[in-house]
């Protein structure tokens, strides 16, 4: 349900239904299954991996870039709006352990997932939201 809500939000924001958006949507729906690999994604779109790469390149994008953006969006959403543990969130995002997720999150936002969540909670308490 969280993934679907994020999909709807992204579609509204983009106003377009590009191939990149289609790939983003598919990745969101496939996390945390093993099908979020390039091969699984291409198969779910009924195309080869090379066709997937070619179509993404035509829109100045790539699989890894899109996967990272999807994970960033979902990570901040989960940490700010959910009471799930950080290890559960890591699993939802397709990370095989919480350490890999924590390192990626720190690389993206220069803050740990725990500190990000604490700041989100502190902000919501101070604003009443």
mmCIF file of C-alpha atoms in Angstrom:
data_model
loop_
_atom_site.group_PDB
_atom_site.id
_atom_site.type_symbol
_atom_site.label_atom_id
_atom_site.label_comp_id
_atom_site.label_asym_id
_atom_site.label_seq_id
_atom_site.Cartn_x
_atom_site.Cartn_y
_atom_site.Cartn_z
ATOM 1 C CA UNK A 1 0.000 0.000 0.000
ATOM 2 C CA UNK A 2 2.867 2.374 0.821
ATOM 3 C CA UNK A 3 4.514 1.583 -2.488
ATOM 4 C CA UNK A 4 1.278 2.192 -4.400
ATOM 5 C CA UNK A 5 0.725 5.537 -2.658
ATOM 6 C CA UNK A 6 4.252 6.595 -3.598
ATOM 7 C CA UNK A 7 3.617 5.522 -7.194
ATOM 8 C CA UNK A 8 0.496 7.660 -7.381
ATOM 9 C CA UNK A 9 2.398 10.611 -5.936
ATOM 10 C CA UNK A 10 5.212 10.202 -8.469
ATOM 11 C CA UNK A 11 2.782 9.988 -11.380
ATOM 12 C CA UNK A 12 1.042 13.155 -10.234
ATOM 13 C CA UNK A 13 4.381 14.957 -9.891
ATOM 14 C CA UNK A 14 5.689 13.901 -13.276
ATOM 15 C CA UNK A 15 2.536 14.562 -15.270
ATOM 16 C CA UNK A 16 3.948 12.221 -17.893
ATOM 17 C CA UNK A 17 4.091 8.496 -18.349
ATOM 18 C CA UNK A 18 7.596 8.096 -19.740
ATOM 19 C CA UNK A 19 9.456 4.827 -19.990
ATOM 20 C CA UNK A 20 11.610 5.888 -17.032
ATOM 21 C CA UNK A 21 8.449 6.409 -14.973
ATOM 22 C CA UNK A 22 7.195 2.991 -16.051
ATOM 23 C CA UNK A 23 10.501 1.451 -14.884
ATOM 24 C CA UNK A 24 10.311 3.355 -11.573
ATOM 25 C CA UNK A 25 6.783 2.083 -11.004
ATOM 26 C CA UNK A 26 7.786 -1.476 -11.784
ATOM 27 C CA UNK A 27 10.771 -1.291 -9.427
ATOM 28 C CA UNK A 28 8.613 0.071 -6.613
ATOM 29 C CA UNK A 29 6.163 -2.784 -7.041
ATOM 30 C CA UNK A 30 8.933 -5.401 -7.242
ATOM 31 C CA UNK A 31 10.894 -4.361 -4.156
ATOM 32 C CA UNK A 32 11.824 -6.337 -2.032
ATOM 33 C CA UNK A 33 11.408 -9.398 -4.270
ATOM 34 C CA UNK A 34 14.333 -10.879 -6.146
ATOM 35 C CA UNK A 35 12.699 -9.684 -9.360
ATOM 36 C CA UNK A 36 14.111 -6.170 -9.054
ATOM 37 C CA UNK A 37 17.291 -7.281 -10.811
ATOM 38 C CA UNK A 38 17.878 -5.903 -14.285
ATOM 39 C CA UNK A 39 17.040 -9.302 -15.723
ATOM 40 C CA UNK A 40 13.834 -9.615 -13.713
ATOM 41 C CA UNK A 41 12.808 -6.077 -14.567
ATOM 42 C CA UNK A 42 13.439 -6.565 -18.285
ATOM 43 C CA UNK A 43 11.500 -9.839 -18.252
ATOM 44 C CA UNK A 44 8.562 -8.181 -16.487
ATOM 45 C CA UNK A 45 8.538 -5.552 -19.248
ATOM 46 C CA UNK A 46 8.752 -8.274 -21.928
ATOM 47 C CA UNK A 47 12.082 -7.113 -23.288
ATOM 48 C CA UNK A 48 15.746 -8.043 -23.195
ATOM 49 C CA UNK A 49 18.215 -6.397 -20.833
ATOM 50 C CA UNK A 50 19.911 -4.715 -23.811
ATOM 51 C CA UNK A 51 16.566 -3.241 -24.951
ATOM 52 C CA UNK A 52 15.933 -2.029 -21.401
ATOM 53 C CA UNK A 53 19.346 -0.300 -21.376
ATOM 54 C CA UNK A 54 18.768 1.219 -24.804
ATOM 55 C CA UNK A 55 15.322 2.592 -23.888
ATOM 56 C CA UNK A 56 16.618 4.057 -20.618
ATOM 57 C CA UNK A 57 19.638 5.585 -22.344
ATOM 58 C CA UNK A 58 17.290 7.249 -24.840
ATOM 59 C CA UNK A 59 15.738 9.066 -21.864
ATOM 60 C CA UNK A 60 19.168 9.915 -20.361
ATOM 61 C CA UNK A 61 18.785 7.456 -17.520
ATOM 62 C CA UNK A 62 19.906 4.025 -16.368
ATOM 63 C CA UNK A 63 18.797 1.109 -14.212
ATOM 64 C CA UNK A 64 21.103 1.823 -11.267
ATOM 65 C CA UNK A 65 20.223 5.508 -11.224
ATOM 66 C CA UNK A 66 16.500 4.768 -11.157
ATOM 67 C CA UNK A 67 16.889 2.034 -8.532
ATOM 68 C CA UNK A 68 18.820 4.403 -6.283
ATOM 69 C CA UNK A 69 16.226 7.172 -6.702
ATOM 70 C CA UNK A 70 13.390 4.766 -5.877
ATOM 71 C CA UNK A 71 15.225 3.513 -2.811
ATOM 72 C CA UNK A 72 15.935 7.072 -1.642
ATOM 73 C CA UNK A 73 12.301 8.113 -2.029
ATOM 74 C CA UNK A 74 11.000 5.036 -0.241
ATOM 75 C CA UNK A 75 13.635 5.211 2.507
ATOM 76 C CA UNK A 76 12.757 8.783 3.453
ATOM 77 C CA UNK A 77 9.053 7.995 3.282
ATOM 78 C CA UNK A 78 9.329 4.912 5.502
ATOM 79 C CA UNK A 79 11.617 6.590 8.024
ATOM 80 C CA UNK A 80 9.375 9.631 8.276
ATOM 81 C CA UNK A 81 5.967 7.933 8.195
ATOM 82 C CA UNK A 82 6.328 4.414 9.532
ATOM 83 C CA UNK A 83 7.110 2.726 12.814
ATOM 84 C CA UNK A 84 8.809 -0.238 11.140
ATOM 85 C CA UNK A 85 12.315 -1.025 12.281
ATOM 86 C CA UNK A 86 15.256 0.094 10.195
ATOM 87 C CA UNK A 87 16.037 -3.537 9.368
ATOM 88 C CA UNK A 88 12.464 -4.030 8.088
ATOM 89 C CA UNK A 89 12.802 -0.914 5.959
ATOM 90 C CA UNK A 90 16.112 -2.178 4.582
ATOM 91 C CA UNK A 91 14.380 -5.421 3.595
ATOM 92 C CA UNK A 92 11.499 -3.533 1.921
ATOM 93 C CA UNK A 93 14.048 -1.665 -0.159
ATOM 94 C CA UNK A 94 15.792 -4.834 -1.319
ATOM 95 C CA UNK A 95 18.930 -4.574 0.818
ATOM 96 C CA UNK A 96 20.251 -7.890 2.073
ATOM 97 C CA UNK A 97 21.254 -6.427 5.436
ATOM 98 C CA UNK A 98 20.779 -3.312 7.498
ATOM 99 C CA UNK A 99 24.460 -2.388 7.316
ATOM 100 C CA UNK A 100 24.338 -2.031 3.515
ATOM 101 C CA UNK A 101 21.198 0.078 3.827
ATOM 102 C CA UNK A 102 22.745 2.300 6.521
ATOM 103 C CA UNK A 103 25.876 2.886 4.431
ATOM 104 C CA UNK A 104 23.805 3.734 1.347
ATOM 105 C CA UNK A 105 21.518 6.044 3.318
ATOM 106 C CA UNK A 106 24.489 7.888 4.799
ATOM 107 C CA UNK A 107 26.007 8.236 1.309
ATOM 108 C CA UNK A 108 22.734 9.691 -0.020
ATOM 109 C CA UNK A 109 21.860 12.083 2.800
ATOM 110 C CA UNK A 110 24.981 12.423 4.974
ATOM 111 C CA UNK A 111 23.016 11.272 8.023
ATOM 112 C CA UNK A 112 22.260 7.846 9.469
ATOM 113 C CA UNK A 113 18.757 6.368 9.077
ATOM 114 C CA UNK A 114 18.302 6.509 12.864
ATOM 115 C CA UNK A 115 19.229 10.201 13.019
ATOM 116 C CA UNK A 116 17.011 10.971 10.014
ATOM 117 C CA UNK A 117 14.059 9.276 11.717
ATOM 118 C CA UNK A 118 14.760 11.105 14.988
ATOM 119 C CA UNK A 119 14.853 14.467 13.179
ATOM 120 C CA UNK A 120 11.602 13.612 11.356
ATOM 121 C CA UNK A 121 9.900 12.737 14.645
ATOM 122 C CA UNK A 122 11.268 15.853 16.349
ATOM 123 C CA UNK A 123 10.057 18.015 13.451
ATOM 124 C CA UNK A 124 6.566 16.511 13.475
ATOM 125 C CA UNK A 125 6.298 16.967 17.250
ATOM 126 C CA UNK A 126 7.355 20.607 17.057
ATOM 127 C CA UNK A 127 4.945 21.383 14.191
ATOM 128 C CA UNK A 128 2.123 19.186 15.440
ATOM 129 C CA UNK A 129 1.940 17.293 12.146
#
